[in-house]
CSV table of C-alpha atoms in Angstrom, one decimal:
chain,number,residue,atom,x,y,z
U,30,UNK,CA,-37.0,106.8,-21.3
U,31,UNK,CA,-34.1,104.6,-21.8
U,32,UNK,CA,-32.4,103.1,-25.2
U,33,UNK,CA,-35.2,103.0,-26.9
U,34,UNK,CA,-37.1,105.7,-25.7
U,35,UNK,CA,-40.9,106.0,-25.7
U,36,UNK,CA,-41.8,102.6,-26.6
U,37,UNK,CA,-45.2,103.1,-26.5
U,38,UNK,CA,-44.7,105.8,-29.4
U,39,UNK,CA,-42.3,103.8,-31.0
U,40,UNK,CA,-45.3,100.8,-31.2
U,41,UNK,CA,-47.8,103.3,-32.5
U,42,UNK,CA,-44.9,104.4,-35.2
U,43,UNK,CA,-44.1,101.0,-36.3
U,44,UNK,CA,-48.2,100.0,-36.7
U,45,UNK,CA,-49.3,103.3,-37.8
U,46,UNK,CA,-46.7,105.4,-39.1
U,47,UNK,CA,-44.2,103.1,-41.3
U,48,UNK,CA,-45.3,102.3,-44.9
U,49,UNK,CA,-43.3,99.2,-45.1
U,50,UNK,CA,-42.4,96.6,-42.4
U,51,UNK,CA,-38.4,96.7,-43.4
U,52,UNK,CA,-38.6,100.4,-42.4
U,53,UNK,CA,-37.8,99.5,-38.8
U,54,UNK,CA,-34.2,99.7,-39.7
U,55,UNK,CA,-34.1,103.5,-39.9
U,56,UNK,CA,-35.9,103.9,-36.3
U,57,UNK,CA,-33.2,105.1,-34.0
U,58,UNK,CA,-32.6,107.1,-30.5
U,59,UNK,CA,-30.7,110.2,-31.4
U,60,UNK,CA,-29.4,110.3,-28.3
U,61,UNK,CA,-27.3,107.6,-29.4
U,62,UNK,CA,-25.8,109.3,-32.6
U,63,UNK,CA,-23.5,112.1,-33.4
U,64,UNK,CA,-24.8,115.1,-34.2
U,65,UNK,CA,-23.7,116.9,-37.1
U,66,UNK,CA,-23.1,120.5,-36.7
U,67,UNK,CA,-25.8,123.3,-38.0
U,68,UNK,CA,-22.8,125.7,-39.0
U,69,UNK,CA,-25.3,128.4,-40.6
U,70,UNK,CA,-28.9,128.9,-39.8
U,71,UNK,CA,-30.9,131.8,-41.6
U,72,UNK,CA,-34.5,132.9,-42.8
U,73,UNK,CA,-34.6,131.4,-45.7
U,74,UNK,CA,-31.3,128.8,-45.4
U,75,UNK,CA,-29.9,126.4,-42.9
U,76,UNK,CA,-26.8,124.3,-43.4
U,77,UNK,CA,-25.3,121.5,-41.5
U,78,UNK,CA,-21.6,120.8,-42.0
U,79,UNK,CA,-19.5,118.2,-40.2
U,80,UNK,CA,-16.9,115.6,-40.4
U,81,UNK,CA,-18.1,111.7,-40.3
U,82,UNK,CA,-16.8,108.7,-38.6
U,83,UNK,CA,-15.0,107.9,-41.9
U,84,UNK,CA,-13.1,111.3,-42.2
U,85,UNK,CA,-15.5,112.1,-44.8
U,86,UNK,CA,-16.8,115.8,-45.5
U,87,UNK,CA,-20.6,115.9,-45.3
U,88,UNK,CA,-22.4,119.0,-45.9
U,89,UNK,CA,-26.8,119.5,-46.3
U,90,UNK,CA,-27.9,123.0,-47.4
U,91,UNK,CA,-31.4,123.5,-47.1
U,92,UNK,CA,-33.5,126.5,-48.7
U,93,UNK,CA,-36.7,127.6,-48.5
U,94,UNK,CA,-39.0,129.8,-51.0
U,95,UNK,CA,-41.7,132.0,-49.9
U,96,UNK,CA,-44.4,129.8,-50.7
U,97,UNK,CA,-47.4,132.2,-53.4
U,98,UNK,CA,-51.1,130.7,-53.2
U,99,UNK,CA,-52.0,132.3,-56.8
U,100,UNK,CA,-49.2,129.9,-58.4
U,101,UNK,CA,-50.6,126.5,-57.1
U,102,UNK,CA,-53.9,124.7,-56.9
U,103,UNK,CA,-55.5,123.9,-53.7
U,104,UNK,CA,-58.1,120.8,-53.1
U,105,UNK,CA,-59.9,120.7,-49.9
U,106,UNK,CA,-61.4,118.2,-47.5
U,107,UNK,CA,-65.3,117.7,-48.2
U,108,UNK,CA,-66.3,118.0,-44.8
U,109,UNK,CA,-64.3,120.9,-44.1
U,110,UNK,CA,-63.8,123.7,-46.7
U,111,UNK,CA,-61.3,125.1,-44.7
U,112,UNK,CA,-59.0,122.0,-44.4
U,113,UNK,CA,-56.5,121.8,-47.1
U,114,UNK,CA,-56.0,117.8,-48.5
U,115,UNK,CA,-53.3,118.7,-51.0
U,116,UNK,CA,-51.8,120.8,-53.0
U,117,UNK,CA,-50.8,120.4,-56.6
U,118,UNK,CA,-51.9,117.1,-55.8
U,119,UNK,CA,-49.4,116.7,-53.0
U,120,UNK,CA,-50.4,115.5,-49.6
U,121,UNK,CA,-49.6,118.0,-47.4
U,122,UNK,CA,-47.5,118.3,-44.3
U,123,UNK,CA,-47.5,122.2,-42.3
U,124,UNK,CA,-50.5,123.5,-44.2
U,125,UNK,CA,-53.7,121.5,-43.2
U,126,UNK,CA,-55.2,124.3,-41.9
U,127,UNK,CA,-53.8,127.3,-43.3
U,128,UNK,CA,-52.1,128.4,-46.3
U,129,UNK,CA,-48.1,128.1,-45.8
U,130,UNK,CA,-46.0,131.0,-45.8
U,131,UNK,CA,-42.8,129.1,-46.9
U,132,UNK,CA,-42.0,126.0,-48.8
U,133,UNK,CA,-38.7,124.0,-48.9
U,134,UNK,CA,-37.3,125.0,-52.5
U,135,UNK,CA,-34.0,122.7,-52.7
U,136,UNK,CA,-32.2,120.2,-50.8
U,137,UNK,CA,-28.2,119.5,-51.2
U,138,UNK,CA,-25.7,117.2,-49.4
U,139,UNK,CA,-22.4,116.1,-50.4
U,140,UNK,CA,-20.7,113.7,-48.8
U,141,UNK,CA,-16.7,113.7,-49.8
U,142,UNK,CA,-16.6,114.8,-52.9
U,143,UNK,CA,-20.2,113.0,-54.3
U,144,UNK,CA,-23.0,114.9,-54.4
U,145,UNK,CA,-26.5,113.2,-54.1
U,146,UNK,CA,-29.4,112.9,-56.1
U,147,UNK,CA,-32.2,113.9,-54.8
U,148,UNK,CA,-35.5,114.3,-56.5
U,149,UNK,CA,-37.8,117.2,-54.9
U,150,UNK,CA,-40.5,114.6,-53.7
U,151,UNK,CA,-38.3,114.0,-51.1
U,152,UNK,CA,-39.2,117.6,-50.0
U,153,UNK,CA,-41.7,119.2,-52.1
U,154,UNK,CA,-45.0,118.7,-49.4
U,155,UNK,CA,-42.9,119.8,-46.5
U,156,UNK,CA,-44.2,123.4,-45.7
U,157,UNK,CA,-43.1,126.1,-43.3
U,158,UNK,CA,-39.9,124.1,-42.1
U,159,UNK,CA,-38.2,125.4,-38.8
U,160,UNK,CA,-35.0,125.8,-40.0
U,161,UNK,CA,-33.8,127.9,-37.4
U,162,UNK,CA,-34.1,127.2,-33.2
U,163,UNK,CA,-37.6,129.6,-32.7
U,164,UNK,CA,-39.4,128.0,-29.9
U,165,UNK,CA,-40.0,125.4,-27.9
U,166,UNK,CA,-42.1,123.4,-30.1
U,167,UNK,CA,-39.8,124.7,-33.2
U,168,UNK,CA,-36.7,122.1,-33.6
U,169,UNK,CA,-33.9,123.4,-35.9
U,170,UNK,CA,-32.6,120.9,-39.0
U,171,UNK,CA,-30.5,119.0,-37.6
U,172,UNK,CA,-28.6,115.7,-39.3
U,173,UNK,CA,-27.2,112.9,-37.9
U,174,UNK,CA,-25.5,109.5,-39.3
U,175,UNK,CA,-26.5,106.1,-38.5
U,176,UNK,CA,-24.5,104.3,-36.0
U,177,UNK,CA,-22.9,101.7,-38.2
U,178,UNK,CA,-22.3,104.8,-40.7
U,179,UNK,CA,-24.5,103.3,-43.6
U,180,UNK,CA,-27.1,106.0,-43.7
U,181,UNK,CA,-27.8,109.6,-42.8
U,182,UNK,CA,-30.6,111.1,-41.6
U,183,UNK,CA,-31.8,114.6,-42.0
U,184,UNK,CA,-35.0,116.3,-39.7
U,185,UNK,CA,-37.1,118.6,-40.1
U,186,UNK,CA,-39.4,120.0,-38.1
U,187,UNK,CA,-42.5,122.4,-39.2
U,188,UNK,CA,-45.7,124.0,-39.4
U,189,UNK,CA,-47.6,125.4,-36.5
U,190,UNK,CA,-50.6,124.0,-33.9
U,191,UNK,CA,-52.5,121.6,-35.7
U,192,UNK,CA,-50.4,121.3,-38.8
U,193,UNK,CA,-47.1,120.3,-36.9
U,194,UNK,CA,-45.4,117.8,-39.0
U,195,UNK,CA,-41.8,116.1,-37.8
U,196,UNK,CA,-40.2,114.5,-41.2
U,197,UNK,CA,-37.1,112.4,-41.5
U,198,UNK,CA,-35.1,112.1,-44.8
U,199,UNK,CA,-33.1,109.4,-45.4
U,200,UNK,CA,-30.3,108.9,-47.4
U,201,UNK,CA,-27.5,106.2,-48.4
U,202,UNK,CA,-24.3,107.2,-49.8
U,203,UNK,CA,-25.7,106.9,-53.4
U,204,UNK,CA,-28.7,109.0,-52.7
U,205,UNK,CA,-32.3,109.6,-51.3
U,206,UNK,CA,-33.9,106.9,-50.0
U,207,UNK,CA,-37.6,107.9,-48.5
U,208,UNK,CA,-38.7,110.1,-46.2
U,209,UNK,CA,-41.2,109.2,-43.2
U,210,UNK,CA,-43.1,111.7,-41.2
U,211,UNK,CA,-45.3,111.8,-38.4
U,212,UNK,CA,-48.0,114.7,-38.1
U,213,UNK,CA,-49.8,116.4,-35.7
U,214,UNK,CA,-52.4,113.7,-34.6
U,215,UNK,CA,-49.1,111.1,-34.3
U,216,UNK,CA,-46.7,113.2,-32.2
U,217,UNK,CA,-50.1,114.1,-29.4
């Protein structure tokens, strides 16, 4: 679809999807950036590591938990008892309308030698992640730096049917910086 790609999802992203207006700057085509490598991919564990523009060593290990209903507290849409709203008093993204199986535990990357901060709301409401390739609709992790080297962003891909959830992270080299996803009713 060109440089930009689909612009009329990009124009329902920008109105709908983006919390702040100054958020245009992490849009990007991926097509357009390098792809860091996914060096190890397992059931509970997926980990990208790759060298950057600037010779620099950066490495993103991502681990999931299985995810136990009895240790967390559910509340549910009004309308629709079986619809989850959040839980722990999280918004949810790849449970809506089912009870995960696996939630993202931790979240690492180091670039060089610096290791950055990153506080678990940056992944705590992301349930069942695809770490691994498992289908079409299934996208690994995969990571990618911006093009003028500034940023990187990390993807994730997860739940299933009507809880699909695509989530960006994005980080500077100082730390986490926000994370913006789009759901389900965004990606049809």
């Amino acid at each position: 679809q060109g440089v930009l790609g689909d612009s009329a999802f990009l124009e329902y992203f920008i109105q709908i999807i983006l919390e702040e207006s100054q958020d245009v700057m992490f849009l990007s085509n991926r097509d357009l950036l390098k792809s860091l490598w996914l060096s190890y991919c397992g059931r509970n564990q997926a980990e990208v590591h790759d060298t950057l523009a600037n010779g620099k060593m950066v490495k993103v290990d991502l681990f999931t938990k299985s995810f136990v209903p009895e240790e967390h507290e559910f509340l549910y849409n009004e309308d629709e008892d079986s619809l989850i709203k959040a839980i722990d008093g999280m918004r949810v993204f790849g449970a809506v309308d089912r009870v995960p199986k696996t939630q993202l535990d931790s979240i690492a990357v180091t670039i060089g030698k610096r290791k950055l901060k990153i506080p678990p709301e940056a992944y705590e409401d992301l349930f069942d992640p695809n770490l691994c390739p498992a289908g079409f609709f299934q996208k690994p992790v995969s990571a990618y730096p911006s093009l003028d080297g500034d940023y990187l962003y990390v993807y994730i891909n997860g739940g299933e049917s009507s809880s699909t959830y695509f989530a960006k992270l994005i980080f500077d080299k100082k730390g986490f910086i926000k994370k913006i996803v789009a759901e389900y009713e965004d990606l049809i």
